[in-house]
JSON list of C-alpha atoms in Angstrom, two decimals:
[
{"chain": "A", "resi": 1, "resn": "MET", "atom": "CA", "xyz": [13.08, 245.13, 238.60]},
{"chain": "A", "resi": 2, "resn": "LEU", "atom": "CA", "xyz": [13.24, 248.48, 239.53]},
{"chain": "A", "resi": 3, "resn": "GLY", "atom": "CA", "xyz": [11.07, 248.37, 242.43]},
{"chain": "A", "resi": 4, "resn": "GLY", "atom": "CA", "xyz": [13.43, 245.59, 243.99]},
{"chain": "A", "resi": 5, "resn": "VAL", "atom": "CA", "xyz": [16.62, 248.01, 243.38]},
{"chain": "A", "resi": 6, "resn": "THR", "atom": "CA", "xyz": [14.93, 251.00, 244.58]},
{"chain": "A", "resi": 7, "resn": "GLY", "atom": "CA", "xyz": [14.09, 249.15, 247.76]},
{"chain": "A", "resi": 8, "resn": "LEU", "atom": "CA", "xyz": [17.49, 247.90, 248.36]},
{"chain": "A", "resi": 9, "resn": "VAL", "atom": "CA", "xyz": [18.86, 251.28, 247.89]},
{"chain": "A", "resi": 10, "resn": "THR", "atom": "CA", "xyz": [16.38, 253.34, 250.28]},
{"chain": "A", "resi": 11, "resn": "THR", "atom": "CA", "xyz": [16.30, 251.10, 253.17]},
{"chain": "A", "resi": 12, "resn": "GLY", "atom": "CA", "xyz": [18.55, 250.46, 255.64]},
{"chain": "A", "resi": 13, "resn": "VAL", "atom": "CA", "xyz": [19.13, 247.14, 257.59]},
{"chain": "A", "resi": 14, "resn": "PRO", "atom": "CA", "xyz": [16.80, 246.60, 260.71]},
{"chain": "A", "resi": 15, "resn": "GLY", "atom": "CA", "xyz": [18.25, 246.78, 263.87]},
{"chain": "A", "resi": 16, "resn": "SER", "atom": "CA", "xyz": [20.59, 247.87, 265.84]},
{"chain": "A", "resi": 17, "resn": "THR", "atom": "CA", "xyz": [24.33, 247.97, 264.59]},
{"chain": "A", "resi": 18, "resn": "THR", "atom": "CA", "xyz": [25.87, 248.06, 268.12]},
{"chain": "A", "resi": 19, "resn": "PRO", "atom": "CA", "xyz": [27.18, 244.63, 269.20]},
{"chain": "A", "resi": 20, "resn": "PRO", "atom": "CA", "xyz": [25.01, 243.24, 272.44]},
{"chain": "A", "resi": 21, "resn": "ALA", "atom": "CA", "xyz": [26.73, 243.19, 275.68]},
{"chain": "A", "resi": 22, "resn": "PHE", "atom": "CA", "xyz": [28.43, 240.45, 277.28]},
{"chain": "A", "resi": 23, "resn": "ALA", "atom": "CA", "xyz": [26.81, 239.28, 280.57]},
{"chain": "A", "resi": 24, "resn": "ALA", "atom": "CA", "xyz": [29.17, 239.93, 283.91]},
{"chain": "A", "resi": 25, "resn": "ASP", "atom": "CA", "xyz": [30.44, 236.46, 284.16]},
{"chain": "A", "resi": 26, "resn": "PHE", "atom": "CA", "xyz": [31.12, 235.77, 280.63]},
{"chain": "A", "resi": 27, "resn": "PRO", "atom": "CA", "xyz": [35.27, 234.36, 280.29]},
{"chain": "A", "resi": 28, "resn": "GLY", "atom": "CA", "xyz": [37.78, 237.19, 279.97]},
{"chain": "A", "resi": 29, "resn": "GLY", "atom": "CA", "xyz": [41.13, 237.13, 278.77]},
{"chain": "A", "resi": 30, "resn": "ASP", "atom": "CA", "xyz": [42.50, 236.78, 282.27]},
{"chain": "A", "resi": 31, "resn": "GLN", "atom": "CA", "xyz": [40.73, 233.45, 282.75]},
{"chain": "A", "resi": 32, "resn": "GLN", "atom": "CA", "xyz": [43.02, 231.64, 280.39]},
{"chain": "A", "resi": 33, "resn": "TYR", "atom": "CA", "xyz": [45.43, 231.63, 283.58]},
{"chain": "A", "resi": 34, "resn": "LEU", "atom": "CA", "xyz": [45.61, 229.81, 286.67]},
{"chain": "A", "resi": 35, "resn": "PRO", "atom": "CA", "xyz": [44.75, 231.89, 289.37]},
{"chain": "A", "resi": 36, "resn": "SER", "atom": "CA", "xyz": [47.23, 232.78, 291.91]},
{"chain": "A", "resi": 37, "resn": "VAL", "atom": "CA", "xyz": [49.92, 230.60, 290.05]},
{"chain": "A", "resi": 38, "resn": "THR", "atom": "CA", "xyz": [53.18, 232.29, 289.05]},
{"chain": "A", "resi": 39, "resn": "LEU", "atom": "CA", "xyz": [56.35, 230.73, 287.35]},
{"chain": "A", "resi": 40, "resn": "ALA", "atom": "CA", "xyz": [58.53, 231.36, 289.96]},
{"chain": "A", "resi": 41, "resn": "MET", "atom": "CA", "xyz": [56.11, 229.72, 292.65]},
{"chain": "A", "resi": 42, "resn": "ILE", "atom": "CA", "xyz": [56.27, 226.52, 290.67]},
{"chain": "A", "resi": 43, "resn": "VAL", "atom": "CA", "xyz": [59.77, 226.34, 288.98]},
{"chain": "A", "resi": 44, "resn": "ASP", "atom": "CA", "xyz": [62.07, 228.09, 291.87]},
{"chain": "A", "resi": 45, "resn": "ASP", "atom": "CA", "xyz": [60.42, 227.34, 294.86]},
{"chain": "A", "resi": 46, "resn": "TRP", "atom": "CA", "xyz": [58.68, 223.51, 294.05]},
{"chain": "A", "resi": 47, "resn": "MET", "atom": "CA", "xyz": [60.51, 221.98, 291.53]},
{"chain": "A", "resi": 48, "resn": "LYS", "atom": "CA", "xyz": [64.08, 223.54, 292.15]},
{"chain": "A", "resi": 49, "resn": "LYS", "atom": "CA", "xyz": [64.63, 224.36, 295.93]},
{"chain": "A", "resi": 50, "resn": "ALA", "atom": "CA", "xyz": [62.29, 221.62, 297.16]},
{"chain": "A", "resi": 51, "resn": "ASN", "atom": "CA", "xyz": [63.28, 218.92, 295.16]},
{"chain": "A", "resi": 52, "resn": "SER", "atom": "CA", "xyz": [66.58, 219.64, 293.06]},
{"chain": "A", "resi": 53, "resn": "TRP", "atom": "CA", "xyz": [65.41, 219.31, 289.77]},
{"chain": "A", "resi": 54, "resn": "LYS", "atom": "CA", "xyz": [66.70, 220.73, 286.32]},
{"chain": "A", "resi": 55, "resn": "CYS", "atom": "CA", "xyz": [64.71, 222.87, 284.37]},
{"chain": "A", "resi": 56, "resn": "THR", "atom": "CA", "xyz": [65.29, 224.42, 280.87]},
{"chain": "A", "resi": 57, "resn": "GLN", "atom": "CA", "xyz": [63.21, 227.70, 279.26]},
{"chain": "A", "resi": 58, "resn": "GLU", "atom": "CA", "xyz": [62.21, 227.31, 275.65]},
{"chain": "A", "resi": 59, "resn": "ALA", "atom": "CA", "xyz": [59.89, 229.29, 272.99]},
{"chain": "A", "resi": 60, "resn": "GLY", "atom": "CA", "xyz": [56.34, 228.02, 272.92]},
{"chain": "A", "resi": 61, "resn": "ASP", "atom": "CA", "xyz": [55.10, 226.12, 270.34]},
{"chain": "A", "resi": 62, "resn": "PRO", "atom": "CA", "xyz": [52.80, 228.34, 268.63]},
{"chain": "A", "resi": 63, "resn": "ASP", "atom": "CA", "xyz": [50.57, 224.78, 267.56]},
{"chain": "A", "resi": 64, "resn": "ALA", "atom": "CA", "xyz": [50.12, 223.65, 270.97]},
{"chain": "A", "resi": 65, "resn": "TRP", "atom": "CA", "xyz": [46.49, 224.01, 271.88]},
{"chain": "A", "resi": 66, "resn": "SER", "atom": "CA", "xyz": [47.41, 226.71, 275.05]},
{"chain": "A", "resi": 67, "resn": "ARG", "atom": "CA", "xyz": [49.34, 229.09, 272.54]},
{"chain": "A", "resi": 68, "resn": "ALA", "atom": "CA", "xyz": [51.50, 230.01, 275.11]},
{"chain": "A", "resi": 69, "resn": "LYS", "atom": "CA", "xyz": [54.64, 232.21, 274.70]},
{"chain": "A", "resi": 70, "resn": "GLN", "atom": "CA", "xyz": [57.29, 230.45, 276.79]},
{"chain": "A", "resi": 71, "resn": "ARG", "atom": "CA", "xyz": [57.51, 226.65, 278.14]},
{"chain": "A", "resi": 72, "resn": "THR", "atom": "CA", "xyz": [59.46, 225.64, 280.96]},
{"chain": "A", "resi": 73, "resn": "THR", "atom": "CA", "xyz": [60.31, 221.69, 281.49]},
{"chain": "A", "resi": 74, "resn": "CYS", "atom": "CA", "xyz": [61.87, 220.32, 284.48]},
{"chain": "A", "resi": 75, "resn": "GLU", "atom": "CA", "xyz": [63.21, 216.87, 285.60]},
{"chain": "A", "resi": 76, "resn": "PRO", "atom": "CA", "xyz": [64.43, 215.21, 288.56]},
{"chain": "A", "resi": 77, "resn": "PRO", "atom": "CA", "xyz": [68.43, 215.63, 288.61]},
{"chain": "A", "resi": 78, "resn": "ASP", "atom": "CA", "xyz": [69.38, 212.05, 287.71]},
{"chain": "A", "resi": 79, "resn": "GLY", "atom": "CA", "xyz": [68.22, 213.14, 283.46]},
{"chain": "A", "resi": 80, "resn": "ARG", "atom": "CA", "xyz": [66.34, 209.91, 283.38]},
{"chain": "A", "resi": 81, "resn": "GLY", "atom": "CA", "xyz": [64.13, 211.28, 281.54]},
{"chain": "A", "resi": 82, "resn": "ASP", "atom": "CA", "xyz": [61.32, 209.00, 283.04]},
{"chain": "A", "resi": 83, "resn": "MET", "atom": "CA", "xyz": [59.15, 212.06, 284.73]},
{"chain": "A", "resi": 84, "resn": "TYR", "atom": "CA", "xyz": [59.03, 215.80, 283.88]},
{"chain": "A", "resi": 85, "resn": "VAL", "atom": "CA", "xyz": [56.71, 218.86, 284.48]},
{"chain": "A", "resi": 86, "resn": "ASP", "atom": "CA", "xyz": [56.03, 221.16, 281.69]},
{"chain": "A", "resi": 87, "resn": "ILE", "atom": "CA", "xyz": [54.68, 224.73, 282.43]},
{"chain": "A", "resi": 88, "resn": "GLU", "atom": "CA", "xyz": [53.30, 226.74, 279.38]},
{"chain": "A", "resi": 89, "resn": "TYR", "atom": "CA", "xyz": [53.12, 230.52, 280.23]},
{"chain": "A", "resi": 90, "resn": "ASP", "atom": "CA", "xyz": [52.66, 233.92, 278.97]},
{"chain": "A", "resi": 91, "resn": "ALA", "atom": "CA", "xyz": [54.52, 235.87, 281.43]},
{"chain": "A", "resi": 92, "resn": "PRO", "atom": "CA", "xyz": [55.93, 234.59, 284.73]},
{"chain": "A", "resi": 93, "resn": "ASP", "atom": "CA", "xyz": [52.30, 235.88, 286.67]},
{"chain": "A", "resi": 94, "resn": "LYS", "atom": "CA", "xyz": [50.41, 234.62, 283.45]},
{"chain": "A", "resi": 95, "resn": "VAL", "atom": "CA", "xyz": [50.62, 230.83, 283.33]},
{"chain": "A", "resi": 96, "resn": "LYS", "atom": "CA", "xyz": [48.43, 228.34, 281.73]},
{"chain": "A", "resi": 97, "resn": "VAL", "atom": "CA", "xyz": [49.44, 224.90, 281.87]},
{"chain": "A", "resi": 98, "resn": "VAL", "atom": "CA", "xyz": [51.15, 223.02, 284.56]},
{"chain": "A", "resi": 99, "resn": "GLU", "atom": "CA", "xyz": [51.45, 219.19, 283.22]},
{"chain": "A", "resi": 100, "resn": "ALA", "atom": "CA", "xyz": [53.02, 216.40, 284.77]},
{"chain": "A", "resi": 101, "resn": "THR", "atom": "CA", "xyz": [54.43, 213.26, 283.23]},
{"chain": "A", "resi": 102, "resn": "CYS", "atom": "CA", "xyz": [55.57, 209.93, 284.78]},
{"chain": "A", "resi": 103, "resn": "ARG", "atom": "CA", "xyz": [56.71, 207.27, 282.71]},
{"chain": "A", "resi": 104, "resn": "LEU", "atom": "CA", "xyz": [57.19, 204.94, 285.66]},
{"chain": "A", "resi": 105, "resn": "GLY", "atom": "CA", "xyz": [53.95, 203.01, 285.32]},
{"chain": "A", "resi": 106, "resn": "ASN", "atom": "CA", "xyz": [50.31, 203.08, 286.77]},
{"chain": "A", "resi": 107, "resn": "TYR", "atom": "CA", "xyz": [49.88, 202.60, 290.32]},
{"chain": "A", "resi": 108, "resn": "THR", "atom": "CA", "xyz": [53.97, 203.62, 291.23]},
{"chain": "A", "resi": 109, "resn": "ARG", "atom": "CA", "xyz": [54.68, 205.68, 294.31]},
{"chain": "A", "resi": 110, "resn": "ALA", "atom": "CA", "xyz": [56.79, 208.15, 292.65]},
{"chain": "A", "resi": 111, "resn": "CYS", "atom": "CA", "xyz": [54.14, 208.97, 289.73]},
{"chain": "A", "resi": 112, "resn": "THR", "atom": "CA", "xyz": [51.24, 209.50, 292.61]},
{"chain": "A", "resi": 113, "resn": "THR", "atom": "CA", "xyz": [53.56, 211.53, 294.63]},
{"chain": "A", "resi": 114, "resn": "LEU", "atom": "CA", "xyz": [54.41, 213.76, 291.79]},
{"chain": "A", "resi": 115, "resn": "PHE", "atom": "CA", "xyz": [50.85, 214.26, 290.35]},
{"chain": "A", "resi": 116, "resn": "SER", "atom": "CA", "xyz": [49.70, 214.94, 293.99]},
{"chain": "A", "resi": 117, "resn": "THR", "atom": "CA", "xyz": [52.21, 217.43, 295.01]},
{"chain": "A", "resi": 118, "resn": "MET", "atom": "CA", "xyz": [52.51, 218.97, 291.83]},
{"chain": "A", "resi": 119, "resn": "ALA", "atom": "CA", "xyz": [48.60, 219.51, 292.61]},
{"chain": "A", "resi": 120, "resn": "ASP", "atom": "CA", "xyz": [49.75, 220.71, 296.05]},
{"chain": "A", "resi": 121, "resn": "ALA", "atom": "CA", "xyz": [52.04, 223.25, 294.63]},
{"chain": "A", "resi": 122, "resn": "VAL", "atom": "CA", "xyz": [49.83, 224.98, 291.79]},
{"chain": "A", "resi": 123, "resn": "PHE", "atom": "CA", "xyz": [47.68, 225.79, 294.93]},
{"chain": "A", "resi": 124, "resn": "ILE", "atom": "CA", "xyz": [49.81, 227.29, 297.28]},
{"chain": "A", "resi": 125, "resn": "GLY", "atom": "CA", "xyz": [48.10, 230.55, 296.53]},
{"chain": "A", "resi": 126, "resn": "ARG", "atom": "CA", "xyz": [44.81, 229.28, 297.88]},
{"chain": "A", "resi": 127, "resn": "PRO", "atom": "CA", "xyz": [45.72, 227.17, 301.40]},
{"chain": "A", "resi": 128, "resn": "LYS", "atom": "CA", "xyz": [41.81, 226.28, 301.84]},
{"chain": "A", "resi": 129, "resn": "LEU", "atom": "CA", "xyz": [41.89, 224.17, 298.44]},
{"chain": "A", "resi": 130, "resn": "ARG", "atom": "CA", "xyz": [45.56, 222.45, 298.99]},
{"chain": "A", "resi": 131, "resn": "LYS", "atom": "CA", "xyz": [44.23, 219.30, 301.12]},
{"chain": "A", "resi": 132, "resn": "SER", "atom": "CA", "xyz": [41.26, 218.58, 299.19]},
{"chain": "A", "resi": 133, "resn": "VAL", "atom": "CA", "xyz": [43.50, 219.22, 295.56]},
{"chain": "A", "resi": 134, "resn": "ALA", "atom": "CA", "xyz": [46.31, 217.07, 296.39]},
{"chain": "A", "resi": 135, "resn": "ALA", "atom": "CA", "xyz": [44.09, 214.21, 298.31]},
{"chain": "A", "resi": 136, "resn": "TRP", "atom": "CA", "xyz": [42.07, 213.91, 294.61]},
{"chain": "A", "resi": 137, "resn": "ALA", "atom": "CA", "xyz": [45.43, 214.05, 292.48]},
{"chain": "A", "resi": 138, "resn": "LYS", "atom": "CA", "xyz": [46.34, 211.29, 294.96]},
{"chain": "A", "resi": 139, "resn": "LYS", "atom": "CA", "xyz": [43.38, 209.55, 294.72]},
{"chain": "A", "resi": 140, "resn": "ASN", "atom": "CA", "xyz": [42.93, 209.93, 290.90]},
{"chain": "A", "resi": 141, "resn": "ALA", "atom": "CA", "xyz": [46.71, 209.36, 289.43]},
{"chain": "A", "resi": 142, "resn": "ASP", "atom": "CA", "xyz": [46.13, 205.97, 287.98]},
{"chain": "A", "resi": 143, "resn": "SER", "atom": "CA", "xyz": [42.87, 207.02, 285.85]},
{"chain": "A", "resi": 144, "resn": "GLU", "atom": "CA", "xyz": [41.42, 208.72, 283.32]},
{"chain": "A", "resi": 145, "resn": "ARG", "atom": "CA", "xyz": [39.09, 211.33, 285.30]},
{"chain": "A", "resi": 146, "resn": "HIS", "atom": "CA", "xyz": [39.01, 214.82, 285.67]},
{"chain": "A", "resi": 147, "resn": "THR", "atom": "CA", "xyz": [37.35, 217.35, 287.93]},
{"chain": "A", "resi": 148, "resn": "ILE", "atom": "CA", "xyz": [37.23, 221.35, 288.55]},
{"chain": "A", "resi": 149, "resn": "ILE", "atom": "CA", "xyz": [38.17, 222.56, 291.97]},
{"chain": "A", "resi": 150, "resn": "GLY", "atom": "CA", "xyz": [38.13, 226.46, 292.70]},
{"chain": "A", "resi": 151, "resn": "GLY", "atom": "CA", "xyz": [37.71, 227.38, 288.51]},
{"chain": "A", "resi": 152, "resn": "VAL", "atom": "CA", "xyz": [40.89, 225.11, 287.91]},
{"chain": "A", "resi": 153, "resn": "ARG", "atom": "CA", "xyz": [40.64, 221.66, 286.19]},
{"chain": "A", "resi": 154, "resn": "LEU", "atom": "CA", "xyz": [43.01, 218.73, 286.98]},
{"chain": "A", "resi": 155, "resn": "GLN", "atom": "CA", "xyz": [42.61, 215.95, 284.06]},
{"chain": "A", "resi": 156, "resn": "ALA", "atom": "CA", "xyz": [44.75, 212.56, 284.85]},
{"chain": "A", "resi": 157, "resn": "ASN", "atom": "CA", "xyz": [45.58, 210.59, 282.19]},
{"chain": "A", "resi": 158, "resn": "LEU", "atom": "CA", "xyz": [46.81, 206.96, 281.67]},
{"chain": "A", "resi": 159, "resn": "GLU", "atom": "CA", "xyz": [48.56, 207.49, 278.13]},
{"chain": "A", "resi": 160, "resn": "PRO", "atom": "CA", "xyz": [50.83, 209.12, 278.48]},
{"chain": "A", "resi": 161, "resn": "HIS", "atom": "CA", "xyz": [50.19, 208.30, 282.61]},
{"chain": "A", "resi": 162, "resn": "GLY", "atom": "CA", "xyz": [49.88, 212.25, 284.08]},
{"chain": "A", "resi": 163, "resn": "LEU", "atom": "CA", "xyz": [47.88, 215.27, 285.39]},
{"chain": "A", "resi": 164, "resn": "ARG", "atom": "CA", "xyz": [47.41, 218.39, 283.64]},
{"chain": "A", "resi": 165, "resn": "ILE", "atom": "CA", "xyz": [46.48, 221.02, 285.24]},
{"chain": "A", "resi": 166, "resn": "THR", "atom": "CA", "xyz": [44.41, 224.19, 283.54]},
{"chain": "A", "resi": 167, "resn": "PRO", "atom": "CA", "xyz": [42.12, 226.88, 283.92]},
{"chain": "A", "resi": 168, "resn": "GLU", "atom": "CA", "xyz": [38.45, 225.81, 284.26]},
{"chain": "A", "resi": 169, "resn": "VAL", "atom": "CA", "xyz": [37.48, 227.54, 280.59]}
]
């Protein structure tokens, strides 16, 4: 017993106490935001100016998976509630999620147009990818498919019928 206690007291833990460095491509804090996307680009330019939608802002839900600090919801001016776009963000230039929901039914022109134009709007700052992103959203609007284009995940859903756009990580 005395030998065991002596061994514990006189020997250190083997190895370094410094944590290893992360690889250069390890996800960092800024990768939780959509690249080249701002709140003004989505809400002011696309939703309000181009489409006359009405938007409301509220605090983010701390229990939501994105943990975003703020949320803006936009709806068409008719106020029926069958289509809306949610934007979740930490700051005006730190957008985490852009998600459209359309309750007009699958295979409707309005839903497909909403999803493809939203995808296009998210990629305004990346013009080389805009056509392919909008085309993917249009083709897959009525599916459960997802893809990653330019480090951005596009996920189509059937129930609720929608398209969610998030960073790849």
